[in-house]
Every structure is written in C-alpha cells, then in structure tokens.
Amino acid sequence: MTLAISPQVIRNDLDEDVATLSRLLDQAPLPSYILDLRGVVLYANRPGDELLGRGKTGCLGICLEQTVYPPDLDEARWLAEALLEGRRPSYRAEHRLVDANGRCFWASISLSLLNDCSGRPKYLWLQAADIDEQKNAALELVDAERRWSFALESAGQGVWESDLVRGTVFYSPTWKRMRGYGADELVESTREAWIERVHPLDRERVRIHILQAEQLPRNVFEYREQHRNGHYIWIQSRGAPVEFNEQGRPVRFIGTDTDVTELKRAEARSHKLAKRLELALNVSQIGVFEADIASGQLIYDRRLRDIYGFDQDKLLSIADFQAALFPDDAEHILSENADAIRRKGDFSSTFRIVRTDGEVRTLMSHVTYFEDEGVSKLVGTNWDITNDVKLHESLVTANRLAETRNAELQIAKDQIERQALTDPLTELPNRRFLEQILGDLDRDKQLPTSILHIDLDRFKEINDSAGHLAGDAVLKHAARTISDQITTAEFVARSGGDEFVVVCPGTADPTHLKRLAQNILSSLAMPFHFSGRPLRLGASIGIATQTSASRSLDQLLGDADTALYRAKAGGGGRQDYFTEDLRSEIEFARRTSEEVLEAIETNQFVPYYQPIVDAKTNEVVSLEALARWQHPSRGILAPAHFMKFAEERHVLSTIDGMILEQAVAQMQEWRHRGLTIPSISVNVSLNRLADGQLTSSLQKLDFEPGTLNFELLESIFLDDEKDEFCPNIEAIRRMGIGIDIDDFGTGHTSFLSLFRLHPRRFKIDRQLVQPIIENQEKRAVVKSIIGVGKTLGLKVVAEGVETTEHANLLRRLGCDYLQGYAFAKPMPAEKLEGWLRHWGHGNRTL
C-alpha cells in the first residue's frame, strides 16, 4: 500500500531555510524541485509538475531517475555522483526526459547541493527547462550541413571566405587541391595576388565583378585561373555577402569555387551549346539532392523542387525523377546513375527534363555515390542552364567584353571604368581596351597571335546620304555582325571611326584566318534595313600574323593596317594578307619618303630641260624644265619615282619652287653667256597655285616678262569659282608669266576652262599623240583639238613626238609646236648647251 504524502506534510519536514526557499519557488516560472539525496521529490512547484505531465497528481514522492530517458541515465548518474562526492560544484547538462504521458523531450538540467548547518549535503535543488524544440532544430541543422558538405565535396566545390574587417581569407582543402596546392599549404590570399593568377583575357571582366559584388545579393561568374603547375583551369565562382557594417555595406563574403575545366572540354568535344558558358550563369542556381538507393526515397532541397516544378511538401521518390526525364535523355542518364552505383564513383552530365507544368528545361548535374551508416546513397547537385543555352551567343560576347554591355553599374566609379574601356555606340571594347589586351598578350608571350583590321566600305557615302542616325545604325550592325563570326577565344574592338580590330590569340593558320575574314566580308555585304530603307555595306580586311616574339603586337597591328591599305587600294570588298614582300615594299616606300625630305634639304632636285620646237621651222621656241632627282646611289630618277611620296609628304609645291628658282637662274646665266632662250616652261602643282605666298615669292625672282610660263600640272577644275586660285592666276598674268595647260584632251581640263583661263597655249597629251600613226580615230581627235586651238587663237603643242613620221603628220594637221624624243630627250643644263649650239648650226632636219 502506497502512503500518500501531502505537500504540506513534506514542506513541514523541510528545514526552515529550505522551506523558505520552496515558498519563493512557488512564485518562480522555471520548473524547480527539492530532492533528498536519493533523488526523491520532496517539493515541486506548479511548472515542475506540468513539465513532467503531473499537473493534477503532482511529482511529490517520485524518484526523478524514473523520468530520465534510459539511454541518457548512465551519464546523469555519473554527473550526480560527481556532485555528491564533491568532484564538481554543480550539475549542468542536457538530457532527454519522459513525462507521465510517455512524451520524450530534451531538457536543460541544473542540479545543486543544499547543505545543513554543519556544511554536510542534505538536499538536492534541481531546475529544468524544456529545450526540445531548439535541440531538434539544432540536430536538423547538423544533418542539413552534413548533406550540404557531401554535396559540395561531390561537386568538387572549394569553399572560400573573405573578411574585409579582419583582413583574413579562408580557403578550404578542396579549394586548394583544385589549384594544385596541399591542404595545409599557405596560399597568398591578397586580391592582387589572385588577380595576377587570373588569365589576362579575363582580368578586366573579373575586376568588374569585384566592383559589382557590393551591390548584388549574389555574384556568379566563370574565369580562367593559373594552376600551380602553370596551366590554366576554368573556375566557376559563386559568392554572396553574409555580414554587413552599420552603413549597410558588406564586410564578409562566403562562396564556392568549382573546377569546370573538364566540363568545358566535354562541351567542346560534343559541340554542346553550353560550351560557351565561360562566365557566371547569372540565371542558374544550384539545387542539392540525396537519393536512398534501397528505399527509393528522394530528398530535394527547395531550389531543386523549384527547378523541377515539384510541390514543396510532396514526398518524392526516384520514380518522380525518372518520370521527369526527357524521353530522349532518359536511357543515357539512368545508365550513368547505374554505372556510378556499380563502381561507387561519380559523374557529370547534361540532360533535359519535362517540368510538371510541361516546360522543357536543360540541366547540368554532378552526382557521387556514398554510404551513410551502411546505407547506399547518391548525392549531387543540379543547376538550370536553359536560359544560358538560349542566350549563349550574347553571353559569350558579354564575357569577351568584360560584361560592360550588360552591367548597369550604379556607382560613378563603375560607370567611369565601363566608359573608359567601352565604345558607347557599339558597346564593343574601345582602343584603350584593345591596347590593354595586346599588352597582356605581349607580356604573356601568347604566340602566335593574328590580327584582322577591318574598315567599312561606303560608310561615308551612307553617312552623308542617309544621315548620322543611319551611320550609327551601320556601325552597330557591323559590330554585331563581326561579333557573331568570332569564337570565344577571339576578341573584337572598335579601334575608331568605321574601323574594327579582331585579335586571334594562338592562331596562325592562314586557312582559318582567310575563312574568318571571308565570313565577315560576306555577312557585312548582306543588306539590312534602317527606317524601312535597305542599306548595303561592305568592308576591306587586312590580316597579319605574329610568329616571332621579337615583333610586338603593336607592330603587328601596323602590319594589319598596311595590308588593309592594300585591300582598300585594290577596290575594297576584299582581304589582303601581310607578307614579307609587302613589308619590304612598305619599308622601301618609308625609306624613299624620308629620302625625299632629305633630298629637299640637300638640293638633290634639279631641272632637266627638253626643247619645244616650231613645227614648221624646227627652231627652238621654248624649254620645259622637268624635275629630276639626283639620287646619291640610284642615279637620276624621273618624277614617277618620287611624285607619289612628295604628294604624301605635302612637299610637291616645295620641289616646284626649287625647280622654278634653278630654271630662272639658269636662263639668266645662259643670256649672260650669249645663249638666247626665248622662254622656259615650269610645271606648277595644285598646292603651289593655291599658295597665298606665291606672288611674293615670284617677285623675288629675276626674270623678264614673257620669258616664263607656268604649266598647270594637275587636274585643276576651274569650271566653278575657286577663290584660292583666281587671285594668284590674275597676279601671275600681270607679272608677265604665261599660262599653259598641260595634258589637254585627257578629260582633266574642260573647254570652259580655256575661256576662263585665257592660256597662251595648251599641250596635247602624249597618250593621244603617240597612236595617231596607226589609229585613225585618235588622229581625228588630235585634228579636232588642233582645230579648237586655231579657233580660240591658241598655240598648240604636241607632246610625245617620238619619230619623224609623228612630226611630219602633226605638221600636216596644223600643230604649232612639237616636243619629244624625236628632237631631244630631257637633259641637264650643261648638256643642253651643246645640243643647242649643234641644233643652231643648221642641224635641224629630222
């Protein structure tokens, strides 16, 4: 028979001080008990009765050992004995308890001794708290962390943490292993050291991602990083801020790195669209799963359920996964799973699923086999790359452009950096970015490298006729078209105006380069519409390849520009490859151009004189002073050898002036020596005729009016008013200098010009004169021109009279004066004197 003891009786049996404590505990909210040294309850407050499910009957008289969950009883007894033996001052622990209703729950226990007046233990004071909810949540968190750890390890993901306040960086062993470092090896962790390991072509893009990190809730991107052994590996990095300062700026970041090098290679081999995902897949997110092979139970986290379209509360099985597989991919993926289980290994794959709403998505997956307490499981990750597949072309371009086109930077520093490296119209890299890329390639000795220099044909014509908006549309269209033709390993920039540059690192195959150039030409030649109007574009391309480190990429860019110049000169719409022969030709042109300037400084240009004779009497009526170059090593050179270079250096008018001064001085010398020269004709270039200082310079020369003639050498169209010419022409005429027109009949000079200029005479071009013996039509043209001269009262000179037959025929046609090899070749002054004396002594018969 059990004796019931009332709370009052037991309280009366307690010592006065302990009784007082019990009265205080009646008001306490925390479950409290007073026990004897055997653990029997002598007092319990109301929360104490309710904690153990004895709110109605109370806990008095029970031994609390009976409420301890059996697996925890040994630990509880050991701790209590240590308290009673004085080996520890108090008892604090967490145990599972079982209440009167059979409920097992976690409780936090605090047990202390109450001593009598002599200091000997007499009672035990126990306080408890229900911590079951917190404890279970903690255990679930540990279990989740364990699954996540397995998932990260199976995916080969390395963890990193960056604390900006403490200046510390943590790298996990997996992070180090994927880069070739030992798990305990110290890796230099400054941002500068990391950037230095990043591939040169990815550095600018990575820097932009670093700048974006503080504004984005999650930062995901891919880049190439140098392995410890020297080669480069592809890294997919995902990071997010996890701690912020008082101003709301992130001060601590945590993320994962995944080595995706093999995936990149697999994509290249299989020509999967995902092969061009070189940077972060901004719209993809990783989901984690765990599959129990024996039971078929499947655990998906929230992210993976979203990807598949599964309800968040639905219990899943492996059958749900199999049903979601796209029919064409199911056999392959299930075979991969079975093989991983058989060999207890892992695998990566790309496959399609059909979501519960019918939408087809493309996923990437990494799966590994492991055993958890003897239970065989598959754990892994999936992430959605559907949008990346659809947008891979634009992503590749954005990756090459350091994502400057897609990044809407919100702070001024980011905007300035983007503007500094990007052409605002086409959103391509600009000249500065191009120079940085070429500099990085030069430093890394990325041999060989090839460059395509592209210049748009007919751009100015479109810009002038259709307007600047059309011109801008053309440039944007060209930028997109060129970008579509290049690979992820190549780089395109707008170097200025309507010019673009494509850089091809590691490429020297002429076949590939010419095919790429032809694809660009063909694409640009296709018409496109602007405001409903079809526009046709074209381009010319120069190609150059660097095969030696001794030639910098800046020089290579010049070589490509030279080849482009050759392509443009060939009519446009074509490509030209820079060769050593072309290099030699350009070097010769450069050297000749420099020598022309030196020749001017050292007076190497001298006049050669060719007589002009009267067609009837064969008397010398004038001399034409022709420029010749007394080259130190190449001898006497005609204008064909230096005219082009003099025009390019804008010194043709200077040479004209040198010849004029020498010819005037020579004429004076001949007169002093008794050799009469009726007049001398000198060629005058367009620039010389437009020179505002021409009149003042002529006034310094010593010549008699009527003895000097100017031949207008170039194609000067005077049908329209040209203020820069007219004053000089009138001033020249007032000074007694005659005006002759050269090369008449070739289409350069109109009949109206004859009326406006009032020349003294004009010359029939040698191209019309030479064929008149055999060509009846040319003979008729020459006869008509001579007739025009007669009608206008002008003297007519025929150039290029090579034979006696030419001279006789021209006489019969009525030509006034003759000039050509039939009489004399151009000769220096000293030789001309002898010829004149010989000609003047009756030796004028041809």
Short mmCIF file of N, CA and C in Angstrom, two decimals, residues 41-108:
data_model
loop_
_atom_site.label_atom_id
_atom_site.label_comp_id
_atom_site.label_asym_id
_atom_site.label_seq_id
_atom_site.Cartn_x
_atom_site.Cartn_y
_atom_site.Cartn_z
N VAL A 41 11.52 13.27 -4.87
CA VAL A 41 11.00 14.64 -4.87
C VAL A 41 10.35 14.94 -3.53
N LEU A 42 10.86 15.95 -2.81
CA LEU A 42 10.28 16.42 -1.56
C LEU A 42 9.42 17.67 -1.80
N TYR A 43 9.73 18.39 -2.91
CA TYR A 43 8.96 19.58 -3.23
C TYR A 43 9.04 19.80 -4.74
N ALA A 44 7.96 20.22 -5.34
CA ALA A 44 7.93 20.62 -6.76
C ALA A 44 6.94 21.77 -6.91
N ASN A 45 7.33 22.83 -7.63
CA ASN A 45 6.38 23.91 -7.89
C ASN A 45 5.49 23.50 -9.08
N ARG A 46 4.46 24.37 -9.35
CA ARG A 46 3.50 24.01 -10.38
C ARG A 46 4.16 23.81 -11.76
N PRO A 47 5.06 24.74 -12.22
CA PRO A 47 5.72 24.47 -13.52
C PRO A 47 6.47 23.15 -13.52
N GLY A 48 6.99 22.73 -12.33
CA GLY A 48 7.69 21.45 -12.27
C GLY A 48 6.75 20.29 -12.49
N ASP A 49 5.53 20.36 -11.86
CA ASP A 49 4.55 19.29 -12.07
C ASP A 49 4.13 19.23 -13.55
N GLU A 50 3.92 20.41 -14.16
CA GLU A 50 3.45 20.44 -15.55
C GLU A 50 4.53 19.95 -16.51
N LEU A 51 5.81 20.24 -16.23
CA LEU A 51 6.89 19.80 -17.12
C LEU A 51 6.89 18.29 -17.26
N LEU A 52 6.61 17.56 -16.14
CA LEU A 52 6.65 16.09 -16.17
C LEU A 52 5.27 15.50 -16.38
N GLY A 53 4.30 16.31 -16.83
CA GLY A 53 2.97 15.79 -17.15
C GLY A 53 2.16 15.40 -15.93
N ARG A 54 2.47 16.00 -14.74
CA ARG A 54 1.78 15.64 -13.49
C ARG A 54 1.11 16.86 -12.89
N GLY A 55 0.48 17.63 -13.76
CA GLY A 55 -0.17 18.84 -13.28
C GLY A 55 -1.29 18.56 -12.29
N LYS A 56 -1.93 17.41 -12.39
CA LYS A 56 -3.04 17.08 -11.49
C LYS A 56 -2.59 16.30 -10.28
N THR A 57 -1.71 15.34 -10.45
CA THR A 57 -1.30 14.45 -9.34
C THR A 57 -0.09 14.97 -8.60
N GLY A 58 0.76 15.78 -9.25
CA GLY A 58 1.96 16.29 -8.62
C GLY A 58 3.11 15.30 -8.69
N CYS A 59 4.32 15.79 -8.41
CA CYS A 59 5.54 14.97 -8.52
C CYS A 59 6.06 14.49 -7.17
N LEU A 60 5.40 14.85 -6.03
CA LEU A 60 5.93 14.52 -4.71
C LEU A 60 6.03 13.01 -4.54
N GLY A 61 7.21 12.60 -4.03
CA GLY A 61 7.41 11.19 -3.70
C GLY A 61 7.98 10.37 -4.82
N ILE A 62 8.07 10.88 -6.04
CA ILE A 62 8.64 10.08 -7.12
C ILE A 62 10.15 10.27 -7.15
N CYS A 63 10.85 9.27 -7.65
CA CYS A 63 12.32 9.38 -7.85
C CYS A 63 12.54 9.88 -9.29
N LEU A 64 13.27 10.98 -9.39
CA LEU A 64 13.43 11.60 -10.71
C LEU A 64 14.23 10.73 -11.67
N GLU A 65 14.99 9.76 -11.17
CA GLU A 65 15.69 8.86 -12.08
C GLU A 65 14.71 8.16 -13.01
N GLN A 66 13.47 7.95 -12.50
CA GLN A 66 12.46 7.25 -13.30
C GLN A 66 12.04 8.07 -14.53
N THR A 67 12.27 9.38 -14.50
CA THR A 67 11.84 10.23 -15.63
C THR A 67 12.95 10.41 -16.68
N VAL A 68 14.16 9.93 -16.39
CA VAL A 68 15.26 10.09 -17.35
C VAL A 68 15.15 9.04 -18.44
N TYR A 69 15.33 9.49 -19.71
CA TYR A 69 15.30 8.57 -20.86
C TYR A 69 16.45 7.56 -20.70
N PRO A 70 16.14 6.23 -20.75
CA PRO A 70 17.15 5.21 -20.41
C PRO A 70 18.52 5.40 -21.06
N PRO A 71 18.62 5.71 -22.39
CA PRO A 71 19.98 5.85 -22.96
C PRO A 71 20.79 6.98 -22.32
N ASP A 72 20.12 7.95 -21.63
CA ASP A 72 20.84 9.06 -21.01
C ASP A 72 21.07 8.85 -19.52
N LEU A 73 20.59 7.73 -18.94
CA LEU A 73 20.60 7.53 -17.48
C LEU A 73 22.02 7.40 -16.94
N ASP A 74 22.90 6.67 -17.62
CA ASP A 74 24.27 6.47 -17.10
C ASP A 74 24.99 7.80 -16.96
N GLU A 75 24.86 8.65 -17.97
CA GLU A 75 25.53 9.96 -17.91
C GLU A 75 24.97 10.79 -16.75
N ALA A 76 23.63 10.75 -16.55
CA ALA A 76 23.01 11.53 -15.48
C ALA A 76 23.49 11.06 -14.11
N ARG A 77 23.57 9.73 -13.91
CA ARG A 77 24.05 9.20 -12.62
C ARG A 77 25.50 9.59 -12.37
N TRP A 78 26.31 9.50 -13.44
CA TRP A 78 27.74 9.84 -13.27
C TRP A 78 27.91 11.28 -12.85
N LEU A 79 27.14 12.19 -13.45
CA LEU A 79 27.24 13.61 -13.11
C LEU A 79 26.73 13.86 -11.69
N ALA A 80 25.62 13.19 -11.30
CA ALA A 80 25.08 13.37 -9.95
C ALA A 80 26.06 12.87 -8.89
N GLU A 81 26.68 11.69 -9.12
CA GLU A 81 27.67 11.15 -8.18
C GLU A 81 28.85 12.09 -8.02
N ALA A 82 29.29 12.69 -9.13
CA ALA A 82 30.41 13.64 -9.07
C ALA A 82 30.04 14.84 -8.20
N LEU A 83 28.75 15.24 -8.24
CA LEU A 83 28.29 16.37 -7.43
C LEU A 83 28.29 15.99 -5.95
N LEU A 84 27.75 14.81 -5.64
CA LEU A 84 27.66 14.37 -4.24
C LEU A 84 29.04 14.11 -3.64
N GLU A 85 29.99 13.64 -4.45
CA GLU A 85 31.33 13.35 -3.97
C GLU A 85 32.21 14.58 -3.92
N GLY A 86 31.65 15.72 -4.33
CA GLY A 86 32.41 16.96 -4.26
C GLY A 86 33.41 17.15 -5.39
N ARG A 87 33.28 16.34 -6.43
CA ARG A 87 34.22 16.47 -7.55
C ARG A 87 33.79 17.58 -8.52
N ARG A 88 32.63 18.15 -8.38
CA ARG A 88 32.20 19.28 -9.20
C ARG A 88 31.20 20.08 -8.39
N PRO A 89 31.20 21.39 -8.52
CA PRO A 89 30.37 22.24 -7.66
C PRO A 89 28.88 22.19 -8.03
N SER A 90 28.57 21.93 -9.27
CA SER A 90 27.17 21.90 -9.67
C SER A 90 27.02 20.96 -10.87
N TYR A 91 25.81 20.66 -11.16
CA TYR A 91 25.48 19.70 -12.20
C TYR A 91 24.70 20.46 -13.28
N ARG A 92 25.28 20.57 -14.48
CA ARG A 92 24.58 21.19 -15.61
C ARG A 92 24.73 20.28 -16.82
N ALA A 93 23.60 19.94 -17.41
CA ALA A 93 23.65 19.02 -18.54
C ALA A 93 22.35 19.11 -19.32
N GLU A 94 22.33 18.44 -20.50
CA GLU A 94 21.12 18.31 -21.31
C GLU A 94 20.80 16.83 -21.43
N HIS A 95 19.59 16.45 -21.00
CA HIS A 95 19.15 15.05 -21.06
C HIS A 95 17.76 15.00 -21.66
N ARG A 96 17.45 13.82 -22.14
CA ARG A 96 16.08 13.56 -22.56
C ARG A 96 15.29 13.00 -21.38
N LEU A 97 14.08 13.54 -21.14
CA LEU A 97 13.18 13.10 -20.08
C LEU A 97 11.92 12.50 -20.69
N VAL A 98 11.23 11.67 -19.90
CA VAL A 98 9.96 11.07 -20.33
C VAL A 98 8.90 11.48 -19.31
N ASP A 99 7.84 12.18 -19.77
CA ASP A 99 6.82 12.63 -18.82
C ASP A 99 5.80 11.53 -18.56
N ALA A 100 4.83 11.85 -17.73
CA ALA A 100 3.84 10.84 -17.31
C ALA A 100 3.01 10.34 -18.46
N ASN A 101 2.97 11.12 -19.59
CA ASN A 101 2.18 10.71 -20.76
C ASN A 101 3.01 9.95 -21.78
N GLY A 102 4.29 9.69 -21.46
CA GLY A 102 5.15 8.93 -22.36
C GLY A 102 5.89 9.80 -23.38
N ARG A 103 5.73 11.14 -23.31
CA ARG A 103 6.42 12.03 -24.24
C ARG A 103 7.89 12.16 -23.87
N CYS A 104 8.75 11.94 -24.86
CA CYS A 104 10.20 12.08 -24.65
C CYS A 104 10.62 13.45 -25.19
N PHE A 105 11.35 14.20 -24.35
CA PHE A 105 11.75 15.54 -24.77
C PHE A 105 13.09 15.89 -24.16
N TRP A 106 13.76 16.85 -24.82
CA TRP A 106 15.06 17.33 -24.33
C TRP A 106 14.84 18.41 -23.28
N ALA A 107 15.64 18.34 -22.19
CA ALA A 107 15.56 19.32 -21.12
C ALA A 107 16.95 19.75 -20.69
N SER A 108 17.03 21.01 -20.30
CA SER A 108 18.28 21.53 -19.73
C SER A 108 18.19 21.40 -18.22
#
